[in-house]
Coordinates of C-alpha atoms and ligand atoms in Angstrom, one line a residue:
M101 CA -8.0 66.3 -25.4
D102 CA -6.0 63.5 -24.0
Q103 CA -7.8 61.1 -21.7
A104 CA -5.2 61.0 -19.0
A105 CA -5.6 64.8 -18.6
E106 CA -9.3 64.5 -18.5
A107 CA -9.1 61.8 -15.8
R108 CA -6.8 64.0 -13.7
W109 CA -9.1 66.9 -14.1
E110 CA -12.0 64.8 -12.8
R111 CA -10.0 63.9 -9.7
V112 CA -8.9 67.5 -9.2
R113 CA -12.6 68.5 -9.4
A114 CA -13.6 65.9 -6.8
R115 CA -10.9 67.2 -4.4
L116 CA -12.0 70.8 -5.0
R117 CA -15.6 69.9 -4.2
A118 CA -14.6 68.1 -1.1
E119 CA -12.5 71.0 0.1
F120 CA -14.8 73.9 -0.7
G121 CA -18.2 72.3 -0.4
D122 CA -21.1 72.0 -2.8
A123 CA -22.3 75.5 -2.8
A124 CA -19.0 77.1 -3.7
F125 CA -18.1 74.3 -6.0
N126 CA -21.3 74.7 -8.0
S127 CA -21.1 78.4 -8.2
W128 CA -17.5 78.8 -9.1
L129 CA -15.6 75.6 -9.9
K130 CA -18.1 73.5 -11.8
P131 CA -18.4 75.9 -14.7
L132 CA -14.7 75.5 -15.4
S133 CA -13.6 73.1 -18.2
L134 CA -10.3 71.6 -19.2
Y135 CA -9.3 73.5 -22.3
R136 CA -6.0 71.9 -23.0
S137 CA -2.8 70.6 -21.4
Y138 CA 0.5 70.5 -23.0
D139 CA 4.2 70.7 -22.1
G140 CA 3.6 70.9 -18.4
A141 CA 1.0 73.6 -18.7
V142 CA -2.7 73.2 -18.1
E143 CA -5.3 75.6 -19.3
L144 CA -8.7 75.7 -17.8
A145 CA -11.5 77.7 -19.4
A146 CA -14.0 79.9 -17.4
P147 CA -17.1 81.2 -19.1
T148 CA -16.5 84.9 -18.3
R149 CA -13.6 87.2 -17.4
F150 CA -15.2 87.9 -14.1
M151 CA -15.4 84.2 -13.3
R152 CA -11.8 83.7 -14.3
D153 CA -10.6 86.5 -12.0
W154 CA -12.7 85.3 -9.2
V155 CA -11.6 81.7 -9.5
A156 CA -7.9 82.7 -10.0
S157 CA -7.8 84.8 -6.9
H158 CA -9.9 82.6 -4.6
Y159 CA -9.2 79.1 -5.7
G160 CA -6.1 79.4 -8.0
E161 CA -3.6 78.2 -5.4
R162 CA -5.6 75.1 -4.5
V163 CA -6.4 74.2 -8.1
R164 CA -2.7 74.4 -8.9
S165 CA -1.6 72.3 -5.9
F166 CA -4.2 69.6 -6.6
W167 CA -3.0 69.4 -10.2
R168 CA 0.6 69.1 -9.1
G169 CA -0.6 66.3 -6.7
E170 CA -1.9 64.5 -9.8
D171 CA 0.9 65.3 -12.0
P172 CA 4.2 66.7 -10.6
E173 CA 5.3 67.6 -14.1
V174 CA 2.8 70.4 -14.3
R175 CA 4.5 73.7 -13.9
D176 CA 1.6 76.0 -14.4
V177 CA -2.2 76.0 -14.4
V178 CA -3.8 79.0 -16.0
I179 CA -7.4 80.0 -16.4
V180 CA -8.5 81.5 -19.6
V181 CA -11.8 83.0 -20.7
S182 CA -13.8 80.7 -23.0
S183 CA -15.6 83.5 -24.7
A184 CA -12.2 85.0 -25.7
L185 CA -11.3 81.6 -27.2
Q186 CA -14.2 81.8 -29.6
P187 CA -15.0 85.5 -30.2
G188 CA -18.6 86.0 -31.3
R189 CA -20.1 83.5 -28.9
G190 CA -22.7 84.5 -26.3
D191 CA -22.7 88.2 -26.9
D192 CA -25.5 90.0 -28.5
D193 CA -23.9 92.9 -30.3
A194 CA -23.5 92.9 -34.0
E195 CA -19.8 93.5 -34.0
D196 CA -19.3 90.2 -32.3
A197 CA -19.9 88.3 -35.5
A198 CA -16.4 89.4 -36.6
A199 CA -13.7 86.9 -36.7
E200 CA -10.7 87.7 -34.5
P201 CA -8.4 89.9 -36.5
A202 CA -5.2 88.0 -36.7
A203 CA -2.1 87.9 -38.8
E204 CA -1.1 84.3 -39.3
E205 CA 2.2 83.2 -38.0
R206 CA 4.2 80.3 -39.5
D207 CA 2.8 77.8 -37.2
G208 CA -0.8 79.0 -37.7
Q209 CA -0.9 80.8 -34.4
P210 CA -2.1 84.3 -34.6
V211 CA 0.6 86.9 -34.0
T212 CA -1.9 89.2 -32.5
S213 CA -2.3 89.1 -28.7
P214 CA -5.8 88.0 -27.7
L215 CA -8.5 90.6 -27.9
D216 CA -11.1 90.9 -25.1
P217 CA -14.5 90.5 -26.7
R218 CA -15.9 93.0 -24.3
F219 CA -13.5 95.8 -25.2
R220 CA -15.7 97.5 -27.9
F221 CA -16.4 101.1 -28.6
Q222 CA -20.0 100.7 -27.6
N223 CA -19.0 99.5 -24.2
F224 CA -16.7 102.4 -23.6
V225 CA -18.3 105.2 -21.6
V226 CA -17.0 108.6 -22.6
G227 CA -16.4 111.5 -20.2
R228 CA -14.2 114.5 -20.0
S229 CA -11.2 112.6 -18.9
N230 CA -11.1 110.3 -21.9
E231 CA -13.0 112.1 -24.7
L232 CA -9.9 113.1 -26.7
A233 CA -8.5 109.5 -26.5
Y234 CA -11.8 108.1 -27.5
A235 CA -12.3 110.5 -30.4
A236 CA -8.8 109.8 -31.7
A237 CA -9.3 106.0 -31.4
R238 CA -12.5 106.3 -33.3
R239 CA -10.9 108.4 -36.0
V240 CA -8.2 105.7 -36.5
A241 CA -10.8 103.0 -36.6
D242 CA -13.1 104.7 -39.0
N243 CA -10.7 106.1 -41.5
A244 CA -8.4 104.1 -43.8
D245 CA -6.1 107.1 -44.5
V246 CA -3.6 107.9 -41.8
Q247 CA -4.2 111.3 -40.2
F248 CA -1.7 111.3 -37.4
N249 CA 1.1 108.9 -36.8
P250 CA 1.5 107.5 -34.3
L251 CA -1.5 107.8 -32.1
F252 CA 0.0 107.8 -28.6
L253 CA -2.4 107.0 -25.8
Y254 CA -1.2 107.4 -22.3
G255 CA -2.6 107.4 -18.8
G256 CA -2.5 105.6 -15.5
V257 CA -3.4 101.9 -15.0
G258 CA -7.0 100.8 -15.4
L259 CA -8.1 103.9 -17.3
G260 CA -9.1 102.3 -20.6
K261 CA -6.0 102.3 -22.9
T262 CA -6.2 98.6 -23.7
H263 CA -9.9 98.8 -24.0
L264 CA -9.6 101.5 -26.7
M265 CA -6.9 99.6 -28.6
H266 CA -8.9 96.4 -28.7
A267 CA -11.9 98.4 -29.8
I268 CA -10.0 99.7 -32.7
A269 CA -9.0 96.2 -33.7
W270 CA -12.5 94.8 -33.4
H271 CA -14.0 97.8 -35.3
I272 CA -11.6 97.5 -38.2
S273 CA -11.9 93.8 -38.5
Q274 CA -15.6 94.2 -38.7
R275 CA -15.9 97.2 -41.0
Q276 CA -12.8 96.9 -43.2
P277 CA -11.8 93.2 -43.1
G278 CA -9.3 93.8 -45.8
R279 CA -7.1 95.8 -43.5
Q280 CA -4.7 93.9 -41.5
V281 CA -4.5 94.8 -37.8
M282 CA -1.9 93.6 -35.4
Y283 CA -2.2 94.2 -31.7
L284 CA 0.7 93.2 -29.5
S285 CA 1.6 93.9 -25.9
A286 CA 5.1 95.2 -25.7
E287 CA 6.0 92.0 -23.9
K288 CA 4.7 89.9 -26.7
F289 CA 6.6 92.0 -29.2
M290 CA 9.8 91.5 -27.3
Y291 CA 9.1 87.8 -27.0
L292 CA 8.4 87.4 -30.7
F293 CA 11.5 89.4 -31.6
I294 CA 13.8 87.4 -29.4
R295 CA 12.4 84.2 -30.6
A296 CA 12.9 85.3 -34.2
L297 CA 16.5 86.1 -33.4
R298 CA 17.0 82.8 -31.8
E299 CA 15.5 81.0 -34.8
K300 CA 17.5 83.3 -37.2
D301 CA 14.3 84.5 -38.6
S302 CA 14.5 88.2 -37.9
I303 CA 13.9 89.0 -41.6
G304 CA 10.7 87.0 -41.6
F305 CA 9.7 88.8 -38.4
K306 CA 10.2 92.2 -40.0
Q307 CA 8.3 91.2 -43.1
R308 CA 5.4 90.1 -41.0
L309 CA 5.3 93.3 -39.1
R310 CA 5.7 95.4 -42.3
A311 CA 2.8 93.7 -43.9
V312 CA 0.2 95.1 -41.5
D313 CA -1.9 98.2 -42.1
V314 CA -2.4 99.0 -38.4
L315 CA 0.2 98.1 -35.8
M316 CA -0.7 98.6 -32.2
I317 CA 1.8 98.1 -29.3
D318 CA 0.4 98.2 -25.8
D319 CA 2.4 99.3 -22.7
V320 CA 5.6 100.3 -24.3
Q321 CA 7.0 101.4 -21.0
F322 CA 8.0 97.8 -20.7
F323 CA 10.6 98.2 -23.4
S324 CA 13.7 98.3 -21.4
R325 CA 16.9 100.1 -21.8
K326 CA 19.8 98.5 -23.6
D327 CA 17.6 96.2 -25.4
S328 CA 17.8 95.5 -29.1
T329 CA 14.0 95.2 -29.2
Q330 CA 13.8 98.9 -28.8
E331 CA 16.1 99.4 -31.8
E332 CA 14.1 96.9 -33.8
F333 CA 10.8 98.5 -32.8
F334 CA 12.2 101.9 -34.0
H335 CA 13.2 100.6 -37.4
T336 CA 9.9 98.9 -37.9
F337 CA 8.2 102.0 -36.7
N338 CA 10.0 104.2 -39.2
A339 CA 9.4 101.7 -42.0
L340 CA 5.7 101.6 -41.3
V341 CA 5.4 105.3 -41.2
D342 CA 7.2 105.6 -44.5
L343 CA 4.7 103.1 -45.9
N344 CA 1.9 105.2 -44.6
R345 CA 0.6 102.6 -42.2
Q346 CA -1.1 103.5 -38.9
I347 CA 0.6 103.0 -35.6
V348 CA -1.0 103.1 -32.2
I349 CA 1.0 103.1 -29.1
S350 CA 0.1 103.1 -25.4
A351 CA 2.1 103.7 -22.3
D352 CA 1.4 104.6 -18.7
R353 CA 3.2 107.9 -19.1
S354 CA 3.9 110.5 -21.8
P355 CA 6.6 110.0 -24.5
S356 CA 8.9 112.4 -22.8
D357 CA 8.7 110.5 -19.5
L358 CA 9.6 107.2 -21.0
E359 CA 13.0 107.1 -19.2
D360 CA 14.0 103.7 -20.5
I361 CA 13.5 104.6 -24.1
E362 CA 16.1 106.2 -26.1
E363 CA 15.8 110.0 -26.6
R364 CA 15.4 109.9 -30.4
I365 CA 12.7 107.2 -30.2
R366 CA 10.9 109.1 -27.4
S367 CA 10.8 112.2 -29.4
R368 CA 9.6 110.4 -32.5
L369 CA 6.8 108.9 -30.5
G370 CA 5.5 112.3 -29.8
W371 CA 5.2 113.4 -33.4
G372 CA 1.7 112.3 -34.0
L373 CA -1.3 112.8 -31.7
V374 CA -0.6 112.4 -28.1
A375 CA -3.8 111.8 -26.1
D376 CA -3.7 111.7 -22.4
I377 CA -6.4 109.8 -20.5
H378 CA -6.9 111.6 -17.2
Q379 CA -8.1 110.3 -13.8
T380 CA -11.9 109.7 -13.9
D381 CA -14.3 112.1 -12.4
Y382 CA -17.4 111.3 -10.5
E383 CA -19.8 111.6 -13.4
L384 CA -17.8 109.1 -15.5
R385 CA -17.5 106.7 -12.7
L386 CA -21.3 106.7 -12.2
G387 CA -21.9 106.4 -15.9
I388 CA -19.6 103.4 -16.1
L389 CA -21.3 101.7 -13.2
Q390 CA -24.7 102.3 -14.6
A391 CA -23.7 101.0 -18.0
K392 CA -22.1 97.9 -16.4
V393 CA -25.2 97.1 -14.4
K394 CA -27.3 97.4 -17.5
Q395 CA -25.0 95.2 -19.6
T396 CA -24.6 92.4 -17.1
G397 CA -28.4 92.4 -16.5
A398 CA -27.4 92.2 -12.9
R399 CA -30.1 92.1 -10.3
A400 CA -31.5 95.5 -9.3
I401 CA -28.9 97.6 -7.5
G402 CA -30.0 100.9 -6.1
E403 CA -28.8 104.2 -7.5
K404 CA -27.8 105.1 -4.0
V405 CA -25.3 102.3 -3.9
L406 CA -23.9 103.2 -7.3
E407 CA -23.5 106.8 -6.2
F408 CA -21.7 105.6 -3.1
L409 CA -19.3 103.5 -5.1
A410 CA -18.7 106.3 -7.6
H411 CA -17.9 108.6 -4.8
R412 CA -15.6 106.3 -2.9
I413 CA -13.8 104.1 -5.4
T414 CA -11.8 106.7 -7.2
S415 CA -8.6 104.9 -8.1
N416 CA -9.4 103.6 -11.6
V417 CA -12.0 101.9 -13.7
R418 CA -10.6 98.4 -13.2
E419 CA -11.0 98.7 -9.4
L420 CA -14.4 100.2 -9.8
E421 CA -15.5 97.3 -12.0
G422 CA -13.9 94.9 -9.5
A423 CA -15.8 96.4 -6.6
L424 CA -19.1 96.1 -8.4
N425 CA -18.4 92.5 -9.4
R426 CA -17.4 91.5 -5.9
L427 CA -20.6 93.1 -4.5
L428 CA -22.8 91.3 -7.0
A429 CA -21.1 88.0 -6.4
Y430 CA -21.4 88.3 -2.7
A431 CA -25.0 89.4 -2.7
N432 CA -25.8 86.6 -5.0
L433 CA -24.0 84.0 -3.0
V434 CA -25.5 84.9 0.4
G435 CA -28.8 85.9 -1.1
R436 CA -29.0 89.3 0.6
P437 CA -30.3 92.5 -1.0
I438 CA -27.6 95.0 -1.8
T439 CA -27.8 97.8 0.7
L440 CA -25.4 100.5 1.6
E441 CA -24.5 98.5 4.8
L442 CA -23.8 95.4 2.8
T443 CA -21.6 97.4 0.4
Q444 CA -19.6 98.9 3.2
E445 CA -19.1 95.5 4.8
V446 CA -18.1 93.6 1.6
L447 CA -15.8 96.3 0.3
Q448 CA -14.2 97.3 3.5
D449 CA -10.7 96.8 2.3
L450 CA -11.2 98.5 -1.0
L451 CA -12.9 101.4 0.5
R452 CA -10.1 101.8 3.0
A453 CA -7.4 101.6 0.3
N454 CA -9.3 104.3 -1.7
D455 CA -9.4 106.6 1.3
R456 CA -5.7 107.3 1.1
R457 CA -6.0 107.5 -2.6
V458 CA -3.3 110.1 -3.3
T459 CA -0.3 108.1 -4.4
I460 CA 3.3 109.1 -4.4
D461 CA 3.3 108.7 -8.1
E462 CA 0.6 111.2 -8.5
I463 CA 2.3 113.6 -6.2
Q464 CA 5.5 113.3 -8.2
K465 CA 3.7 113.8 -11.4
K466 CA 1.7 116.9 -10.3
V467 CA 4.7 118.5 -8.7
A468 CA 6.9 117.9 -11.7
Q469 CA 4.2 119.4 -13.9
H470 CA 3.8 122.3 -11.6
Y471 CA 7.4 123.2 -11.5
N472 CA 8.0 122.2 -15.1
I473 CA 10.7 119.7 -14.5
R474 CA 11.0 116.2 -15.8
L475 CA 9.3 113.4 -13.8
A476 CA 12.6 111.6 -14.0
D477 CA 14.2 114.3 -11.8
M478 CA 12.1 113.1 -8.9
H479 CA 14.3 110.0 -8.9
S480 CA 17.5 111.4 -10.1
A481 CA 20.5 112.4 -8.1
R482 CA 20.7 115.9 -9.5
R483 CA 21.0 118.5 -6.8
A484 CA 20.5 121.7 -8.7
R485 CA 18.2 123.9 -6.8
N486 CA 15.5 124.1 -9.5
V487 CA 15.0 120.3 -9.3
A488 CA 16.0 119.7 -5.6
R489 CA 13.4 122.1 -4.2
P490 CA 10.4 120.6 -6.1
R491 CA 11.6 117.2 -5.1
Q492 CA 11.6 118.3 -1.5
V493 CA 8.1 119.7 -1.9
A494 CA 7.0 116.3 -3.4
M495 CA 8.5 114.5 -0.4
F496 CA 6.8 116.8 2.0
L497 CA 3.4 116.2 0.3
A498 CA 4.0 112.5 0.2
K499 CA 4.5 112.6 4.0
Q500 CA 1.4 114.7 4.5
L501 CA -1.0 113.1 2.1
T502 CA -0.2 109.5 2.2
T503 CA 0.3 107.0 5.0
R504 CA 3.7 105.9 3.7
S505 CA 6.6 105.7 6.0
L506 CA 9.8 107.8 5.6
P507 CA 11.8 104.8 4.2
E508 CA 9.0 104.0 1.8
I509 CA 8.9 107.6 0.6
G510 CA 12.7 107.6 0.2
N511 CA 12.5 104.5 -1.8
K512 CA 10.0 106.1 -4.2
F513 CA 12.4 109.0 -4.7
G514 CA 15.2 107.1 -6.3
G515 CA 16.1 105.0 -3.3
R516 CA 16.9 107.9 -1.0
D517 CA 17.6 107.4 2.7
H518 CA 14.8 108.1 5.2
T519 CA 16.9 110.9 6.8
T520 CA 16.9 112.7 3.5
V521 CA 13.1 112.6 3.5
M522 CA 13.0 113.8 7.1
H523 CA 15.3 116.6 6.3
A524 CA 13.2 117.6 3.2
V525 CA 10.0 117.6 5.3
K526 CA 11.5 119.8 8.0
R527 CA 13.1 122.2 5.4
I528 CA 9.8 122.7 3.6
E529 CA 8.0 123.2 6.9
E530 CA 10.4 126.0 7.7
L531 CA 10.4 127.7 4.4
R532 CA 6.7 127.7 4.2
Q533 CA 6.6 130.1 7.1
T534 CA 8.6 132.7 5.4
D535 CA 8.1 132.1 1.7
S536 CA 4.5 132.9 0.7
T537 CA 5.0 131.8 -2.9
L538 CA 6.0 128.4 -1.7
A539 CA 3.2 128.3 0.7
E540 CA 0.7 129.0 -2.1
D541 CA 2.3 126.4 -4.3
I542 CA 1.9 123.8 -1.7
D543 CA -1.6 124.8 -1.0
L544 CA -2.5 124.6 -4.7
L545 CA -0.9 121.3 -5.2
R546 CA -2.6 119.8 -2.2
R547 CA -5.9 120.9 -3.4
M548 CA -5.3 119.5 -6.9
L549 CA -4.2 116.2 -5.4
E550 CA -7.0 115.9 -3.0
G551 CA -9.7 117.2 -5.4
Ligands
ADP609 P1 -5.5 100.2 -19.0 O1 -5.1 99.4 -20.3 O2 -5.5 101.7 -19.2 O3 -4.7 99.8 -17.8 P2 -8.0 98.8 -19.4 O4 -8.3 99.2 -20.8 O5 -7.5 97.4 -19.2 O6 -7.0 99.9 -18.7 O7 -9.3 99.1 -18.5 C1 -9.5 98.5 -17.3 C2 -10.9 98.0 -17.2 O8 -11.8 99.2 -17.1 C3 -11.4 97.2 -18.3 O9 -12.3 96.2 -17.9 C4 -12.2 98.3 -19.2 O10 -13.2 97.7 -19.9 C5 -12.7 99.2 -18.1 N1 -12.8 100.6 -18.6 C6 -11.9 101.5 -18.6 N2 -12.3 102.7 -19.1 C7 -13.6 102.5 -19.4 C8 -14.7 103.3 -19.9 N3 -14.5 104.6 -20.2 N4 -15.9 102.7 -20.1 C9 -16.1 101.4 -19.8 N5 -15.2 100.6 -19.3 C10 -14.0 101.1 -19.1
MG610 MG1 -3.6 98.0 -20.5

C-alpha cells in the first residue's frame, strides 16, 4: 500500500473521530482499514457486510468528502467486505475452506463476480415460497449431468435469487473442484463484453465463456433492448447448451415478461425449468429471523420481538434482515434491552413503509395474471377492451390499496395522465354496482393482495 495513501487515511480517520465522537468512531469507523487506492478510487474494507452497509449509509458521505479534502483526484470511495476478499476466513462452516471459484482472466483477475461468503445452502431457510427454487438449485449443484437447461430463477427483489446462485457456486467449487463455474451479474457480463469488443478480443471472450461448465447470469432483466450483448448472450447460451453445459439465469420476472429481451431469446429461456420464488409467508420470515439470530450469536432477543418483526416486515428478506440488524446495532449502542417498545421506536420508518405494503407492481402482476394478459399490457398503449378493462381495474386497486397519488399511479401505467387514472377509478366504481362478476373479481384480487 502506498504510504501517501496510508497517511491520508490516517488524517481522514482523525477527522472522522473529531466529527462523530469516540463512541461512534470506535464502534463503526475504527474497524475499517484501507484496502487499496488506485486510479482515483479508494477501497476501504469493513469486517462484515453489515458493518459495510451501516458505515456506507451513515458515514459514507463524510468519508468521501474528507477523502476529497485530502486528495481532490479521488472520484470514489467504496467500502468492501474484508471477509469477501479472503473467502474462508472467520467463518466456521466446512464449505468455507473452498477457494473462490474463479475463471482466470488475462490479467489474472477472476472473471467471476464476487461471491458472498454467507450465501450458502446451509444458510438458506426453506419454506413454501422458495422450495422449488431451492430444490432445483441443489439439483444443479449436486449433479454433474445437466437435467434442465437453463434453470431460470425468478422473483421479486430480496427474495434469495442471488443467495441461491452463490450457493450453487460455493457448493460446486467445494465438492467438484474440477468443474468450472462462472457467476456474473448481467451488468458485469455486458461490461466484459463491451470491453472485449473495444479491445478487439471478442473471440477470446467467447472462448472463455465457452470453457465453463456452469454459467450463471444474475438479473438478466438488465439486458437492454437494442443491445448487441443480448445477441452475444444468446449465441453463447446456445453454444453452451449444445455443449451440454449447465446454465442458470435469474431475473425479477418470468421469461415471458422480460419486455426488453427479444422474443426468441425469451422463449428459449423458458425451455428448461422455470422456478418462481414467491413472496415470503409468516412462517418463513420467522424461521429466517430465528436462524439469523442463532448464526450471529446475537444477544438474546425475545421470541415475541421476532414474531412481531415477522408479522410486520413483510416486504422481502433483505428488509427483514436489515430490520433485525438495525435493531441489534441500536440496542448494542445504547445498551438497552430489546423490548417491543424499543423495536417500534427504532424501526418506526420501516414499519410504516411496510404498512402500505401492497405495491403497484404487485397489483399489476396479480391483475395481469388474473385476467390472463401480459404484464406489459399494463404499460402499453393498447386500448382493446380485453386489456383496457383489466388495466382500469389495476388502477382502481392502486388507488384503493396504496397511498400513491393519481399522477404517481399514472406514471406506473406507462406514463398515463392523472385524469386517465381518475376516469378509470370512476368507471370501475360505477361498473362494480351493476356487474357482479367484476365486483367479485375485485373482491378476490383485493383479498389476494392484502393477504
Ligand atoms: P435477490 O437476489 O432475490 O434480490 P438476495 O439473494 O440478495 O435476493 O437476498 C437478499 C438477502 O436476503 C440476502 O442477505 C439473503 O441472504 C437473504 N435471504 C433471502 N432468502 C433467504 C432465505 N430463504 N434464507 C435465508 N436468507 C435469505
Ligand atoms: Mg440479486
